Short mmCIF file of C-alpha atoms and ligand atoms in Angstrom, two decimals:
data_model
loop_
_atom_site.label_atom_id
_atom_site.label_comp_id
_atom_site.label_asym_id
_atom_site.label_seq_id
_atom_site.Cartn_x
_atom_site.Cartn_y
_atom_site.Cartn_z
CA MET A 1 0.00 0.00 0.00
CA LYS A 2 1.50 3.31 -1.15
CA LYS A 3 1.02 5.95 1.57
CA ILE A 4 0.81 9.69 0.91
CA ILE A 5 0.90 12.58 3.37
CA THR A 6 0.12 16.26 3.01
CA TYR A 7 -0.11 19.17 5.45
CA GLY A 8 -2.25 22.26 5.72
CA THR A 9 -4.76 24.49 7.45
CA PHE A 10 -7.67 23.80 5.06
CA ASP A 11 -9.79 26.63 6.50
CA LEU A 12 -12.97 27.56 4.60
CA LEU A 13 -12.49 24.34 2.63
CA HIS A 14 -12.77 25.03 -1.11
CA TYR A 15 -12.30 23.28 -4.45
CA GLY A 16 -8.62 24.28 -4.62
CA HIS A 17 -8.02 22.18 -1.52
CA VAL A 18 -10.08 19.33 -2.96
CA ASN A 19 -8.13 19.49 -6.25
CA LEU A 20 -4.92 19.08 -4.25
CA LEU A 21 -6.27 16.20 -2.17
CA GLU A 22 -7.65 14.42 -5.24
CA ARG A 23 -4.29 14.59 -7.07
CA ALA A 24 -2.37 13.61 -3.92
CA LYS A 25 -4.55 10.51 -3.47
CA LYS A 26 -3.99 9.52 -7.11
CA LEU A 27 -0.27 9.18 -6.34
CA GLY A 28 -0.95 6.25 -4.01
CA ASP A 29 -3.52 4.24 -2.10
CA TYR A 30 -3.84 5.90 1.31
CA LEU A 31 -3.82 9.64 2.03
CA ILE A 32 -3.05 11.13 5.42
CA VAL A 33 -3.76 14.82 6.00
CA ALA A 34 -1.80 16.48 8.81
CA LEU A 35 -4.13 19.30 9.77
CA SER A 36 -2.74 22.42 11.43
CA THR A 37 -4.13 22.80 14.95
CA ASP A 38 -5.66 26.10 16.10
CA GLU A 39 -2.63 26.75 18.32
CA PHE A 40 -0.12 26.04 15.52
CA ASN A 41 -2.05 28.28 13.13
CA TRP A 42 -2.27 31.13 15.60
CA ASN A 43 1.18 30.92 17.20
CA MET A 44 3.34 29.82 14.28
CA LYS A 45 1.47 30.62 11.07
CA GLN A 46 -0.24 33.84 12.19
CA LYS A 47 -3.45 32.44 10.70
CA LYS A 48 -6.79 33.05 12.41
CA CYS A 49 -9.06 30.24 11.27
CA TYR A 50 -12.80 30.65 10.77
CA PHE A 51 -13.42 26.98 11.59
CA THR A 52 -11.91 25.23 14.60
CA TYR A 53 -9.59 22.24 14.26
CA GLU A 54 -12.45 19.83 15.03
CA GLU A 55 -14.70 21.48 12.42
CA ARG A 56 -11.93 21.48 9.80
CA LYS A 57 -11.15 17.84 10.64
CA ARG A 58 -14.82 16.88 10.22
CA LEU A 59 -14.92 18.50 6.79
CA LEU A 60 -11.72 16.79 5.62
CA GLU A 61 -12.91 13.38 6.87
CA ALA A 62 -15.98 13.75 4.64
CA ILE A 63 -13.79 13.94 1.52
CA ARG A 64 -13.55 10.62 -0.33
CA TYR A 65 -9.82 11.07 -1.03
CA VAL A 66 -8.87 11.45 2.66
CA ASP A 67 -8.19 8.29 4.68
CA LEU A 68 -6.86 9.75 7.94
CA VAL A 69 -6.56 13.17 9.54
CA ILE A 70 -3.85 13.75 12.17
CA PRO A 71 -2.88 16.99 13.97
CA GLU A 72 -0.06 19.19 12.76
CA ASN A 73 1.25 20.77 15.97
CA ASN A 74 4.56 22.21 14.76
CA TRP A 75 6.95 22.67 11.81
CA GLU A 76 9.29 19.94 13.10
CA GLN A 77 7.08 16.84 13.06
CA LYS A 78 7.33 15.94 9.36
CA ILE A 79 10.34 13.58 9.52
CA SER A 80 8.89 11.68 12.49
CA ASP A 81 5.47 11.56 10.77
CA VAL A 82 7.04 10.12 7.59
CA LYS A 83 8.81 7.47 9.69
CA GLU A 84 5.90 6.69 12.01
CA PHE A 85 3.32 6.30 9.22
CA LYS A 86 5.78 4.71 6.74
CA ILE A 87 5.04 7.39 4.15
CA ASP A 88 6.10 6.83 0.53
CA THR A 89 5.30 10.28 -0.84
CA PHE A 90 5.03 13.75 0.71
CA VAL A 91 2.85 16.13 -1.32
CA MET A 92 2.34 19.90 -1.08
CA GLY A 93 1.08 22.64 -3.37
CA ASN A 94 3.80 24.37 -5.36
CA ASP A 95 3.62 27.52 -3.26
CA TRP A 96 5.92 25.43 -1.05
CA THR A 97 8.30 24.28 -3.78
CA GLY A 98 11.73 23.50 -2.34
CA LYS A 99 10.76 24.20 1.28
CA PHE A 100 10.50 20.52 2.23
CA ASP A 101 13.25 19.00 0.06
CA PHE A 102 14.99 17.80 3.26
CA LEU A 103 12.32 15.08 3.30
CA LYS A 104 13.85 13.55 0.14
CA ASP A 105 16.15 11.57 2.45
CA TYR A 106 13.06 9.79 3.79
CA CYS A 107 10.43 9.70 1.02
CA GLU A 108 9.49 11.03 -2.41
CA VAL A 109 8.67 14.76 -2.37
CA VAL A 110 6.09 16.10 -4.86
CA TYR A 111 4.92 19.69 -5.30
CA LEU A 112 1.68 20.01 -7.27
CA PRO A 113 0.39 23.12 -9.05
CA ARG A 114 -2.04 25.14 -6.94
CA THR A 115 -5.51 25.99 -8.24
CA PRO A 116 -4.62 29.59 -9.07
CA GLU A 117 -7.87 31.50 -8.88
CA ILE A 118 -9.07 30.59 -5.41
CA SER A 119 -7.74 30.99 -1.87
CA THR A 120 -9.20 31.30 1.60
CA THR A 121 -7.70 34.79 1.78
CA GLN A 122 -9.52 35.78 -1.43
CA ILE A 123 -12.81 34.33 -0.18
CA LYS A 124 -12.57 36.35 3.04
CA LYS A 125 -11.67 39.49 1.06
CA ASP A 126 -14.56 39.05 -1.39
CA LEU A 127 -17.04 38.46 1.44
CA SER A 128 -15.89 41.51 3.39
CA GLU A 129 -16.59 43.92 0.50
N1 C2G B 1 -3.86 24.75 -2.22
C1 C2G B 1 -4.00 24.60 -3.60
N2 C2G B 1 -4.72 25.51 -4.30
C2 C2G B 1 -5.31 26.55 -3.67
C3 C2G B 1 -5.18 26.71 -2.27
C4 C2G B 1 -4.44 25.78 -1.56
O1 C2G B 1 -3.48 23.64 -4.20
N3 C2G B 1 -6.02 27.45 -4.42
C5 C2G B 1 -3.07 23.75 -1.50
C6 C2G B 1 -1.84 24.36 -0.82
O2 C2G B 1 -0.77 24.49 -1.75
C7 C2G B 1 -1.56 23.34 0.28
C8 C2G B 1 -2.97 22.81 0.63
O3 C2G B 1 -3.84 23.18 -0.46
O4 C2G B 1 -0.78 22.26 -0.26
C9 C2G B 1 -3.50 23.41 1.91
O5 C2G B 1 -3.48 24.82 1.78
P1 C2G B 1 -3.39 25.70 3.12
O6 C2G B 1 -4.45 25.28 4.05
O7 C2G B 1 -3.25 27.14 2.72
O8 C2G B 1 -2.00 25.17 3.70
P2 C2G B 1 -0.82 26.03 4.34
O9 C2G B 1 -1.38 27.07 5.23
O10 C2G B 1 0.06 26.42 3.22
O11 C2G B 1 -0.12 24.97 5.33
O12 C2G B 1 3.44 22.46 7.17
C10 C2G B 1 2.82 22.90 5.98
C11 C2G B 1 1.70 23.87 6.27
O13 C2G B 1 0.82 23.34 7.24
C12 C2G B 1 0.96 24.19 4.98
#
């Protein structure tokens, strides 16, 4: 079984996220999403989420491509996650290209093109006008 992992906040879940998850799943058989906790988002990513971790987790678990959701508590857990879950491929959108190449010592690293026209930031901006 080929295992895939990806990381993110996935707030205000939208089709750009789903496009990423769909393509990530197609690279293997089992997709784990490491979901940024509220504390990690606020303290380390300066992101204020609309939905809580539990609400974002519930939404992700309803997506057919997602097999398991685990918490992302910090920037440093990726190597141990790859080892613990015996990950074959790490996947991120290409806004992160190069940032996680250190994982190439442990698994395949794939950066996929983002869906350009949509983002949570844009949604919030459009709704505030
Ligand atoms: N994404 C995408 N297209 C979009 C928006 C997002 O492909 N229009 C992808 C991002 O590239 C990322 C994933 O969807 O791979 C989740 O996006 P975010 O929730 O914005 O993730 P981010 O805040 O970048 O967190 O340790 C890594 C971080 O947790 C990544």
